[in-house]
Amino acid sequence: MLYLCILLGFVLFGGIAMTVGEGLWSNTITFFVITFSGLLGVFAGVPLGVFAMEKTGKEADFGWYFIFAGMWLTFALSVTILRLLADRGSKVRMRFIPQLEAVGGPLMGLLVAVMFVSFATYTLERVPFRAGEWDRSKASSWQNTMLQTLQRPFYNVVKPFARSEGVDHPFLGKS
């Protein structure tokens, strides 16, 4: 569990480092792309994983592998497609007041990194932990708190969306 927390910290740092210089316009588009792709990953990736598991004929013990892979495959594919569409649709980079760009660009870069790490933590918490493959009871309290805190931003997006669409899903249970 310690290594997972360290890895998520490095991913967060890497996300911030990669997006801090991209500018307000690019980071805002990326934020919406990651958020929407995360929703697609959760709501379309699970059925895709179940479908793949049924087609391969594997027993239910391997279900979490397929569901996890389906979520991430759907996420990666939708991020790629949506970002390409956004880049083609917005060839001209919007200009902002230099002071707004200087503050807003890094701030949106921080939000992009947080949302990506939050999606990663959410998928880890909802699939391998809930499947019982990874034991959270052996983790220290700060590790459990860190995982809960990191998954919270994406959870706060998924839960109202699922409620408004009337989706009842085992991966959307109480956090």
Coordinates of C-alpha atoms in Angstrom, one line a residue, residues 12 26 57 68-69 85-86 113 117 165:
L12 CA 0.4 13.7 -9.4
S26 CA -5.2 23.9 -23.4
G57 CA -14.8 -17.7 -21.2
F68 CA -10.2 -2.7 -14.7
A69 CA -8.8 -3.1 -18.2
L85 CA -11.3 16.4 -31.9
A86 CA -10.7 19.3 -29.6
A113 CA -3.4 16.5 -12.6
V117 CA -4.9 11.0 -10.3
E165 CA -29.1 9.2 -14.9

